[in-house]
XYZ file of C-alpha atoms in Angstrom:
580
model
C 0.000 0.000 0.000
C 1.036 3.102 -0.999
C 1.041 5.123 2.633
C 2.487 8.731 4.005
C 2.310 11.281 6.395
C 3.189 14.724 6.970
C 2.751 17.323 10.101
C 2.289 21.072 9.180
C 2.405 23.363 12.016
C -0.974 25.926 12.285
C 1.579 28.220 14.390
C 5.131 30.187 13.366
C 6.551 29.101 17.021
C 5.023 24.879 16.601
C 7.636 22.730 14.762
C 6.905 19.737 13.650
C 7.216 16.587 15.334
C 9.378 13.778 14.000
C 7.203 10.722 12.307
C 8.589 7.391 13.444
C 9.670 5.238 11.285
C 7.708 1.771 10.558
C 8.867 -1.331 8.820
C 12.184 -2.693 8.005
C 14.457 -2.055 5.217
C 13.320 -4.546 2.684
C 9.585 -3.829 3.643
C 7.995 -1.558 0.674
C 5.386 0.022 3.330
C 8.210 1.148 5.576
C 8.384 4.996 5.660
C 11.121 7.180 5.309
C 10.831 10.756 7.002
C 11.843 13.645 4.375
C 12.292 17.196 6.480
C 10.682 19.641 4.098
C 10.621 22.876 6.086
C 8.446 23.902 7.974
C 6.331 20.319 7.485
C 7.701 17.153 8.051
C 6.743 14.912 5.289
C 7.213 10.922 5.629
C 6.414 8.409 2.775
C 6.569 4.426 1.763
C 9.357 3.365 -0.597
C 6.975 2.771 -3.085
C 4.961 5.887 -3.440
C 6.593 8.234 -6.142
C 7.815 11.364 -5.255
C 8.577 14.320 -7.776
C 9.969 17.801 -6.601
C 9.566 20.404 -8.928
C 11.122 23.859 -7.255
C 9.578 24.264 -4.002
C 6.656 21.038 -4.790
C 6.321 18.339 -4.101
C 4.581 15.983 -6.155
C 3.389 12.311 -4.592
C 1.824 9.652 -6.902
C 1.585 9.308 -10.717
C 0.843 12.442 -12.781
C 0.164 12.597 -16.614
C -0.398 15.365 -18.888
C -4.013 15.858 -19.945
C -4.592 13.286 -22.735
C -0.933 11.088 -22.338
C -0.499 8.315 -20.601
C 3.379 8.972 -19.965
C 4.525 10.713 -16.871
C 4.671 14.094 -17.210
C 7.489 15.778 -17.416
C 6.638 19.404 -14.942
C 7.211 22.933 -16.473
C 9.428 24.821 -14.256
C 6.658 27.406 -13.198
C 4.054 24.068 -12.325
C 4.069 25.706 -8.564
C 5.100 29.339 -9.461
C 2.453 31.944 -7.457
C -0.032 29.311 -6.499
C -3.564 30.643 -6.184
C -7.011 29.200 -7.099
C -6.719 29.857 -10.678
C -3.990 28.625 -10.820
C -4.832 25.110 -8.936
C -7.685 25.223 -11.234
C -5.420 24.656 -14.354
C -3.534 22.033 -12.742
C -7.030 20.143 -12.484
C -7.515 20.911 -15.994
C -4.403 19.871 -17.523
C -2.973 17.052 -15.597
C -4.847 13.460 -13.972
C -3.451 10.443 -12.510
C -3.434 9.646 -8.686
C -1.369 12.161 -7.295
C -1.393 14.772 -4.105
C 0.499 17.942 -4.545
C 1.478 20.235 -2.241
C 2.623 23.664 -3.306
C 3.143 27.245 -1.523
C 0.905 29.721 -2.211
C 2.252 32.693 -3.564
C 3.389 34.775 -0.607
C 4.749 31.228 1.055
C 2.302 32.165 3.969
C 0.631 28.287 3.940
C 0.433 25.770 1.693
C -1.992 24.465 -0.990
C -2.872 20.167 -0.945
C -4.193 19.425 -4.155
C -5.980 15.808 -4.337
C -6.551 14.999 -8.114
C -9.724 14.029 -9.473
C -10.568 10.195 -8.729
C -7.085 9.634 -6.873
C -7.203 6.041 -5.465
C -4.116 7.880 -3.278
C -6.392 8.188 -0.629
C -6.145 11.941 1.990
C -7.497 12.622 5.210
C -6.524 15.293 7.448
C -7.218 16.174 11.261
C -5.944 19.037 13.668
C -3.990 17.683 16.559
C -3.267 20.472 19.090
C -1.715 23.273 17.116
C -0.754 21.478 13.978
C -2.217 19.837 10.939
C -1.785 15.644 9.996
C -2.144 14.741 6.334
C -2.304 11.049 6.177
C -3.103 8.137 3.567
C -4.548 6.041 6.583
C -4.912 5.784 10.060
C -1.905 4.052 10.731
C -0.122 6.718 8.820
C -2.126 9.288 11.297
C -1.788 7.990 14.454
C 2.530 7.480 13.433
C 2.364 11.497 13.054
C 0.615 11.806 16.406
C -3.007 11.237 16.145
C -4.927 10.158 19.157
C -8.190 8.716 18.311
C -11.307 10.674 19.588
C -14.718 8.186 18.942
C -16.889 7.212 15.978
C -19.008 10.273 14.641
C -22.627 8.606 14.741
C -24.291 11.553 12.733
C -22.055 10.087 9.801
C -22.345 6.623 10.421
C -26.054 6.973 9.954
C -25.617 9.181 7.056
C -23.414 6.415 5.286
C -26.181 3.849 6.163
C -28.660 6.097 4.512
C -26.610 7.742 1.450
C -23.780 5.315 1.063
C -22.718 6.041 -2.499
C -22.662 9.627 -1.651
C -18.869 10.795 -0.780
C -18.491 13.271 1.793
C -15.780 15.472 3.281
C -16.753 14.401 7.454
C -15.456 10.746 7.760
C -16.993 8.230 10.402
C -14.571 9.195 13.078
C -14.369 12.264 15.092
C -12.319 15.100 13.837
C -11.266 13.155 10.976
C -12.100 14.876 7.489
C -10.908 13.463 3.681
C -9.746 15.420 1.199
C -11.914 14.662 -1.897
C -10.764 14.214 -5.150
C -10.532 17.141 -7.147
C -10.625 19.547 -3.759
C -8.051 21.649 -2.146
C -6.751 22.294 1.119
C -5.037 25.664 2.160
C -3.032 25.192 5.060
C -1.473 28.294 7.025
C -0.684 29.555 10.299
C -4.014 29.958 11.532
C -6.190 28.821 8.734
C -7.282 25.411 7.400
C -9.794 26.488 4.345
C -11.262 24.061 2.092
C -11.907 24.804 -2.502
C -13.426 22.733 -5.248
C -11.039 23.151 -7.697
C -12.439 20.706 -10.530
C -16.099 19.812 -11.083
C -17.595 17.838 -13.552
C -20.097 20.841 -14.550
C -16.926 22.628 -15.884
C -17.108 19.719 -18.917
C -20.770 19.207 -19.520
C -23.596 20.406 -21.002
C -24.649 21.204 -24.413
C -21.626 23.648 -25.502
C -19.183 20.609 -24.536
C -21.229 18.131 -26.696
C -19.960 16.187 -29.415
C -21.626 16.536 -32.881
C -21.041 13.024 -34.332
C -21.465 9.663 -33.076
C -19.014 8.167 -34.577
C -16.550 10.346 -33.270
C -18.029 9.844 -29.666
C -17.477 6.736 -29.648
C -13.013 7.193 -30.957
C -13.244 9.486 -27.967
C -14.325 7.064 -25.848
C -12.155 4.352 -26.911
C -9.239 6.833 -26.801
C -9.942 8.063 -23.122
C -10.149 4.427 -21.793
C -7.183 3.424 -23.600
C -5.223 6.288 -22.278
C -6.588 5.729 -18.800
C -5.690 1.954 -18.978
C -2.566 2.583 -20.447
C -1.123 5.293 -17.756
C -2.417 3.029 -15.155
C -0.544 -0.151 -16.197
C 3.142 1.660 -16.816
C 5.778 0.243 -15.194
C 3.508 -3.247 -14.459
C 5.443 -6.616 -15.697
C 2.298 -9.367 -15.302
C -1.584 -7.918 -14.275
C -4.729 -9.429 -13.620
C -8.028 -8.239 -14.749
C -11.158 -9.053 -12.921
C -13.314 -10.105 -15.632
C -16.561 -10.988 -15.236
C -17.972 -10.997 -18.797
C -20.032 -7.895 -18.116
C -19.584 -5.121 -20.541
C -17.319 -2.818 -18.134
C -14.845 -5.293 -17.443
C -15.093 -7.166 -21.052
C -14.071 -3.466 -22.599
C -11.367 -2.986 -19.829
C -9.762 -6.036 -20.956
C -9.795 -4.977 -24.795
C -8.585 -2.228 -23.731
C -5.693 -3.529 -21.740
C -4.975 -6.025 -24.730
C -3.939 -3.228 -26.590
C -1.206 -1.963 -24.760
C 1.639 -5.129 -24.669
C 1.256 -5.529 -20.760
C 1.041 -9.498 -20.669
C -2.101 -10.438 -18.198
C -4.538 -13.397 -17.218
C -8.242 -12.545 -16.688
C -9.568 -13.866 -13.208
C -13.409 -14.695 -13.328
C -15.583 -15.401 -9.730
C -18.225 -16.938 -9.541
C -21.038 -18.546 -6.960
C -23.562 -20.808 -7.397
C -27.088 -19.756 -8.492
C -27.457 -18.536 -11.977
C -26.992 -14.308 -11.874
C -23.689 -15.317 -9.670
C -22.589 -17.227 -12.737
C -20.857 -16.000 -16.129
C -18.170 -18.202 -16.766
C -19.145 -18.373 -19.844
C -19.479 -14.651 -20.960
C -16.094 -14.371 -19.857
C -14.796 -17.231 -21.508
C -15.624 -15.717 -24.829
C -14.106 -12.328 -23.916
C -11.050 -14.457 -23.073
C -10.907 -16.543 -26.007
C -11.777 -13.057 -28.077
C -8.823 -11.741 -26.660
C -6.585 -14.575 -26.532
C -5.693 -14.666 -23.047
C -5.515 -16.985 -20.508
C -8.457 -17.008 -17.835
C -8.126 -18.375 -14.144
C -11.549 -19.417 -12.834
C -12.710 -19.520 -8.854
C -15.690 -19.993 -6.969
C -16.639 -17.833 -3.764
C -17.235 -19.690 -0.868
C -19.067 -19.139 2.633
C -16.567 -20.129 4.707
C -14.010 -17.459 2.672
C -15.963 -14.902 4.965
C -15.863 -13.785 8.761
C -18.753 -11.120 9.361
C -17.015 -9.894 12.470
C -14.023 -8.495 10.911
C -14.311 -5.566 8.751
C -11.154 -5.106 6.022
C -11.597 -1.327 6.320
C -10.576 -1.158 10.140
C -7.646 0.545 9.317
C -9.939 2.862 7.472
C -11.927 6.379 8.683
C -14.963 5.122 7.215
C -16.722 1.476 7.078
C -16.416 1.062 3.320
C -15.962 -2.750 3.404
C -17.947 -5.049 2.113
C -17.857 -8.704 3.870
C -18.433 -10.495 0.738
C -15.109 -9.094 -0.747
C -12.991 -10.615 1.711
C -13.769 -14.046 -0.970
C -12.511 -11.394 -3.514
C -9.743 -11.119 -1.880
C -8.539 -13.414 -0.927
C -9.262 -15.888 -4.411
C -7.396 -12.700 -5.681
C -4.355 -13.260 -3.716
C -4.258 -16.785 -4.579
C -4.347 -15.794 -8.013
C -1.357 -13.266 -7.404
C 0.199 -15.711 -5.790
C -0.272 -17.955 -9.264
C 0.966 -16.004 -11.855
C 3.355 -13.807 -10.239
C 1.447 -10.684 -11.077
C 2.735 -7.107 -9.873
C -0.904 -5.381 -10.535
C -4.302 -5.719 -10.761
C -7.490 -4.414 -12.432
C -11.191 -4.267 -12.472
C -13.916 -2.456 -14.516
C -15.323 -0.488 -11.233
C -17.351 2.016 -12.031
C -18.326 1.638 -15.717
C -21.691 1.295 -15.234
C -21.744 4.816 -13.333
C -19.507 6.825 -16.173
C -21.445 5.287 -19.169
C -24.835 6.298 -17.951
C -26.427 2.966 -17.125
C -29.602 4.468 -15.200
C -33.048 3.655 -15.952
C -34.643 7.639 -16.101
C -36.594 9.455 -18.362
C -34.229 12.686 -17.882
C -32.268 11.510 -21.116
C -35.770 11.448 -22.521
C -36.618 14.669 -21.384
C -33.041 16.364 -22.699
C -33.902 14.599 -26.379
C -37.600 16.368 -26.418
C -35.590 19.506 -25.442
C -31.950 19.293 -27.368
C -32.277 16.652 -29.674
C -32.684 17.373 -33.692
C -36.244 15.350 -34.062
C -38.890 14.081 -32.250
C -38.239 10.528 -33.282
C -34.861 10.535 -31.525
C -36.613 11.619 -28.532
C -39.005 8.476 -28.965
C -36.864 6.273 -30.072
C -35.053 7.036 -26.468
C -37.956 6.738 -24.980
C -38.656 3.549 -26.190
C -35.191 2.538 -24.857
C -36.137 3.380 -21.482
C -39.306 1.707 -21.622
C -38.155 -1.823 -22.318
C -35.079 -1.463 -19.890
C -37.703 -0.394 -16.955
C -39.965 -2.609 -18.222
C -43.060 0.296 -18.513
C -45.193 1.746 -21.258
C -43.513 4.163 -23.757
C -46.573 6.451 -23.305
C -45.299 6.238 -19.287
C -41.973 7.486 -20.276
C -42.661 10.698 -22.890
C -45.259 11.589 -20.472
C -43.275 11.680 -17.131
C -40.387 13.382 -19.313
C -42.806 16.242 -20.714
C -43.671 16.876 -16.621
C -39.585 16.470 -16.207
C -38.739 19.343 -18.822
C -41.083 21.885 -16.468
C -39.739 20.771 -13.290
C -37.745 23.838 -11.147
C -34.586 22.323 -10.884
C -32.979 19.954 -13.350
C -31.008 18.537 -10.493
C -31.208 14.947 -9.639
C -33.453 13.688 -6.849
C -31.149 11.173 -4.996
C -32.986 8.460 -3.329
C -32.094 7.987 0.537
C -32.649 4.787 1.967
C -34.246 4.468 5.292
C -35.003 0.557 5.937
C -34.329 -0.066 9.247
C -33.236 2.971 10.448
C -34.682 4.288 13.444
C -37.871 6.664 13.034
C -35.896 9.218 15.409
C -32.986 10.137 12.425
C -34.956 9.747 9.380
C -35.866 13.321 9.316
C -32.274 14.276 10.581
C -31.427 16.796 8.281
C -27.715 15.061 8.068
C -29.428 12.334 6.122
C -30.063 14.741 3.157
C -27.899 14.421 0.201
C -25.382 16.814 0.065
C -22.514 16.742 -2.714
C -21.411 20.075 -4.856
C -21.589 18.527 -8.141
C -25.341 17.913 -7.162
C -26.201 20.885 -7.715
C -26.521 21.935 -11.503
C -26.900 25.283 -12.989
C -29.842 26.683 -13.525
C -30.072 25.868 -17.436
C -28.689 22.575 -17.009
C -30.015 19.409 -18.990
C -31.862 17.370 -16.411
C -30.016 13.679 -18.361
C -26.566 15.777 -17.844
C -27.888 16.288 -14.183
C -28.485 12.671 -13.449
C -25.356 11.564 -15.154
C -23.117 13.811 -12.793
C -25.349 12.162 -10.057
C -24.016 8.867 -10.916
C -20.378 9.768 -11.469
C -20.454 11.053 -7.271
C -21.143 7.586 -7.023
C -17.972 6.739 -8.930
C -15.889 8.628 -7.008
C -16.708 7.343 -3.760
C -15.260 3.913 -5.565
C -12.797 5.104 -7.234
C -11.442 7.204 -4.570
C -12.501 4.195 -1.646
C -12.359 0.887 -3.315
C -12.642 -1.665 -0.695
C -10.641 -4.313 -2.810
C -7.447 -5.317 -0.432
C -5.743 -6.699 -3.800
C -2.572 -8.228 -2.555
C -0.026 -6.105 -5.394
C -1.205 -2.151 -6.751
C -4.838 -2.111 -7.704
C -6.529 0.358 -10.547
C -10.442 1.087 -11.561
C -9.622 3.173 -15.029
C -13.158 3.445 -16.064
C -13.840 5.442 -13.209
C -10.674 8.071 -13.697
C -10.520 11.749 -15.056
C -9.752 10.954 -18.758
C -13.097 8.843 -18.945
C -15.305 10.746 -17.175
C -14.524 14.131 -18.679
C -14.828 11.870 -22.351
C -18.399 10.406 -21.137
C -19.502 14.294 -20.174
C -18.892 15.392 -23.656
C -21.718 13.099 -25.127
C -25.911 13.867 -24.639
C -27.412 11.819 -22.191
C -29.757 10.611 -24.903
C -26.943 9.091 -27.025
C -26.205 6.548 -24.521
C -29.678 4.424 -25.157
C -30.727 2.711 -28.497
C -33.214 -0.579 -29.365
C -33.401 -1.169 -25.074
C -29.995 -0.788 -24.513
C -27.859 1.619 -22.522
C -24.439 2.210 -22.627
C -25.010 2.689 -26.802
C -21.253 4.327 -27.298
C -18.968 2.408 -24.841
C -20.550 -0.939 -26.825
C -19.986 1.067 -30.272
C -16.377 1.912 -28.903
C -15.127 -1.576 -28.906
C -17.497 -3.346 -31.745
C -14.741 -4.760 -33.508
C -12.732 -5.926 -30.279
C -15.044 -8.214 -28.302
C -18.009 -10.961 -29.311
C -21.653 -9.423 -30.127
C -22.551 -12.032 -27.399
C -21.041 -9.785 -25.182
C -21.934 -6.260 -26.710
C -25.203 -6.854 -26.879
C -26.411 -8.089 -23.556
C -29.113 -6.898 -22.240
C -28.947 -8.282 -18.177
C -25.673 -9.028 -16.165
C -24.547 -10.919 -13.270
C -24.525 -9.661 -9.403
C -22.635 -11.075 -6.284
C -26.667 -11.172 -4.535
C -26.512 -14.965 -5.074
C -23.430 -15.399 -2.803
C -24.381 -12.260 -0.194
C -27.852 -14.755 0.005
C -25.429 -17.598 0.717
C -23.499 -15.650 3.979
C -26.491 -13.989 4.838
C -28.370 -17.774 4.971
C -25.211 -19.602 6.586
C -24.525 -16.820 9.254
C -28.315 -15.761 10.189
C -27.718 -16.630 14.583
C -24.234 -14.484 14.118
C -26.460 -11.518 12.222
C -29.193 -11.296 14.483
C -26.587 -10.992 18.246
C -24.481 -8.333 16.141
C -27.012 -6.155 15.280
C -29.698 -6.755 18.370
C -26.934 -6.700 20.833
C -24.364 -4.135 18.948
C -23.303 -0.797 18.968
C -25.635 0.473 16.266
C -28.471 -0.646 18.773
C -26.905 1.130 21.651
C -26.829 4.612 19.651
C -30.370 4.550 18.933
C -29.649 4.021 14.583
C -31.666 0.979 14.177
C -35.563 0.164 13.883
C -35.073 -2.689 16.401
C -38.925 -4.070 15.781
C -38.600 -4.083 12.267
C -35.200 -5.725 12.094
C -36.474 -8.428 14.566
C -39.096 -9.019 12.125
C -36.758 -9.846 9.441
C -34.014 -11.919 11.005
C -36.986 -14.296 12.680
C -38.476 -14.711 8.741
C -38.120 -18.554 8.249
C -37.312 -20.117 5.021
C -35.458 -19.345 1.557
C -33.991 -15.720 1.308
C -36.499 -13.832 -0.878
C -36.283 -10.227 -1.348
C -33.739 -7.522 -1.094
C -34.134 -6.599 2.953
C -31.083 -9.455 3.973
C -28.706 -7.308 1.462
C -29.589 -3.997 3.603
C -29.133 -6.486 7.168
C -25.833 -7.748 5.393
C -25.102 -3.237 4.973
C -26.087 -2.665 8.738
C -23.394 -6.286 9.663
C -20.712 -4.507 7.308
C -20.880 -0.963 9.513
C -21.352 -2.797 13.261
C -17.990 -5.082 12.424
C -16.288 -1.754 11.473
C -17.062 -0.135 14.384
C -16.250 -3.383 16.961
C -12.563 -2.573 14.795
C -12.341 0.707 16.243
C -12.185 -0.083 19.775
């Protein structure tokens, strides 16, 4: 794991303490303090590090459409100011943290790029400043732990795709992707320095869909391809979806030898060998195939205790571990997986692309053939769908109504107003295309994966789908373009027509892990029901203890969806045991 740590003093008289040193000399996580007046600044032997004048750089940084490392201008960190930071955003992506003066060397600027999996949280301690990659990291510069935060836990439970700056412990914040942090004596101030509104909307738009679909291709092979430098053997987490199918065409472009790893459980949605085996054979690479198993999980250990927030999920801990096995196999330095695809090609069943075609498009048979799209992927009438996307064009606000979920959550936060969604690229200009809208909605979603995966692959892990090149690509195509004969994703399948099988291009449903959550969920029900009746979350006052006792005493075959919330509510109780 990449990790580091640095202490910046809020006061001209506080110097900063010394980090201690972890790990031995042959260990890649040990750290290795750098004195970088007036911060101390201590990193892992296998993070990069690039000065350039008084900056330093830490992580992989490419110029805006390569995917070589960039080579930095002289002036990269020359009279730092918002503008300025702004360009950076705008002209360089990777995973990289910079920190820069500002221009009268009064503070500091830490710059978090846009989709970083180099993770960033920050928390005063006393009368300085810790900038970590993890806790461990944190608590080596001097952190002292101060309690869970319960207002976020129980926003997490109720808006867990939604990213937020507050973490699930106390005093501990995360620096999002794309944000800023000013640091000076006195002053900690927060800036959004990159937003996906900045590349949307109608006078970004391509005007040809042919060409939308080379830009797509192009973006995803640049993404892949920066991601993968330096890698001698990966592995690609294929499950013969479309996301990870096109990541692995992608990746088969770009001479980095790799096997393709498929999972699978039994039941038939946990199941695609054989959509992957026809990627594979496509391709012409070999594929490594494993089965999750029950006993592959404990639900009372979370793999994100060494984490501020409980972002693990307990069935991933089979991931993982059939993952290292695999490393383990084949020698591989890196891994990959198509995380996120579904959220940067627009796969959401809504009539606001409908309702942008009545309003943007060139003909009203576009709009309807959209809306017939939409119809037979929500399985409604067409007539449902123009007329619910006429009402759409007249609503107020364009912006996208994010749904909150409330199951089992005590009546006594529901109407906390903490619980409301709150992200600032939800909220869209005033003349913003209500498709645009919901497809921004879906990429905060793809941040808080990309920027909080809670894969623990063995070797250096990348999601490229869900990185800057892509998503800024995806933005610059209507919302409307993405559907066609009851199928979504139209230009990322267009994009890579001639590289994988039409089996695969044109499928219509895909595979879910549900089958194998069922499975834990079934074999671990007497473990579920003393966690969560007897655990923390019960102590605070978060859960709807009658209801939840209703659930766990259902007899019988798993039916439904409420045992994949119960398996949610597990996830966050073992992450808090972890804290204590």
């Amino acid at each position: 794991m990449e990790s580091f740590a640095a202490i910046i003093p809020l006061s001209p008289e506080q110097g900063p303490s010394v980090v201690q040193k972890r790990g031995g000399e042959a260990d890649a996580s040990a750290m290795t303090v750098r004195q970088d007046r007036p911060f101390f600044l201590a990193t892992s032997a296998n993070i990069p590090l690039m000065r350039c004048g008084d900056a330093i750089v830490l992580g992989s940084i490419f110029a805006t459409g390569k995917s070589d490392p960039a080579h930095l201008p002289p002036d990269f960190a020359q009279a730092v100011d918002e503008p300025r930071l702004r360009r950076i955003s705008r002209y360089y992506w990777g995973n990289f943290l910079a920190i820069m003066p500002d221009a009268d060397r009064h503070g500091f600027h830490i710059l978090r790029s846009p989709f970083s999996r180099l993770p960033c949280f920050y928390a005063r301690q006393h009368d300085r400043l810790i900038v970590a990659s993890d806790m461990e990291a944190m608590a080596m510069a001097g952190w002292t732990r101060r309690g869970v935060a319960w207002t976020d836990i129980a926003r997490r439970l109720a808006l867990r795709d939604i990213p937020a700056d507050r973490t699930c412990l106390e005093g501990v914040e995360e620096l999002r992707g794309g944000s800023c942090l000013y640091v000076s004596p006195g002053a900690v101030r927060l800036s959004r320095v990159w937003s996906p509104w900045a590349q949307a909307g109608r006078r970004h738009w391509i005007d040809n869909r042919e060409r939308a679909a080379g830009l797509i291709r192009n973006a995803i092979s640049t993404a892949t391809r920066g991601s993968t430098l330096g890698s001698q053997w990966a592995i690609v987490l294929l499950s013969g979806g479309l996301d990870s199918s096109v990541l692995a065409a992608s990746l088969s472009t770009h001479g980095c030898p790799y096997d393709s790893l498929n999972l699978s459980s039994q039941g038939g949605v946990g199941d695609e060998r054989v959509f992957a085996r026809m990627v594979a054979s496509r391709l012409g690479i070999p594929q490594i195939e494993a089965r999750w198993e029950v006993d592959m999980v404990d639900l009372t250990r979370s793999d994100a205790h060494g984490q501020p927030n409980p972002i693990a999920r307990s069935f991933m801990q089979g991931t993982t571990k059939l993952l290292q096995e695999a490393v383990c196999r084949t020698g591989a330095d890196l891994t990959l997986d198509g995380g996120g695809g579904d959220n940067v090609f627009f796969a959401l069943r809504s009539v606001a692309p409908v309702a942008d075609a009545l309003r943007r498009g060139g003909s009203l048979t576009e709009a309807a053939a959209t809306a017939l799209s939409i119809a037979k992927l929500a399985e409604v009438g067409v007539g449902t769908v123009l007329r619910r996307a006429a009402a759409r064009i007249f609503r107020r606000s364009p912006a996208f109504r994010w749904p909150v979920e409330t199951s089992f959550l005590s009546s006594d936060i529901v109407g906390d107003s903490a619980l409301v969604p709150n992200h600032p690229w939800l909220e869209p200009p005033r003349d913003a295309e209500a498709g645009t809208a919901a497809h921004i909605a879906m990429i905060v979603a793809a941040q808080g994966w990309a920027e909080s995966c809670d894969l623990l692959s063995p070797v250096r892990h990348v999601t490229p789908l869900a990185s800057q090149p892509v998503v800024e690509a995806c933005l610059k195509i209507p919302s409307w373009w993405w559907y066609r004969d009851g199928q979504n994703r139209i230009i990322a399948r267009d994009a890579f027509r001639d590289r994988l099988p039409a089996e695969i291009l044109d499928r219509r449903v895909k595979g879910t892990p549900d089958s194998y959550v069922a499975q834990i969920y079934e074999a671990n029900r007497p473990l579920i029901r003393a966690m969560l009746l007897d655990g923390a979350l019960r102590r605070a006052g978060l859960i709807d203890v009658p209801r939840l006792e209703r659930a766990l005493d259902a007899e019988g075959i798993v039916q439904g969806t409420d045992y994949l919330r119960i398996m949610q509510l597990v996830d966050v109780e073992a992450w808090i045991a972890g804290q204590s």
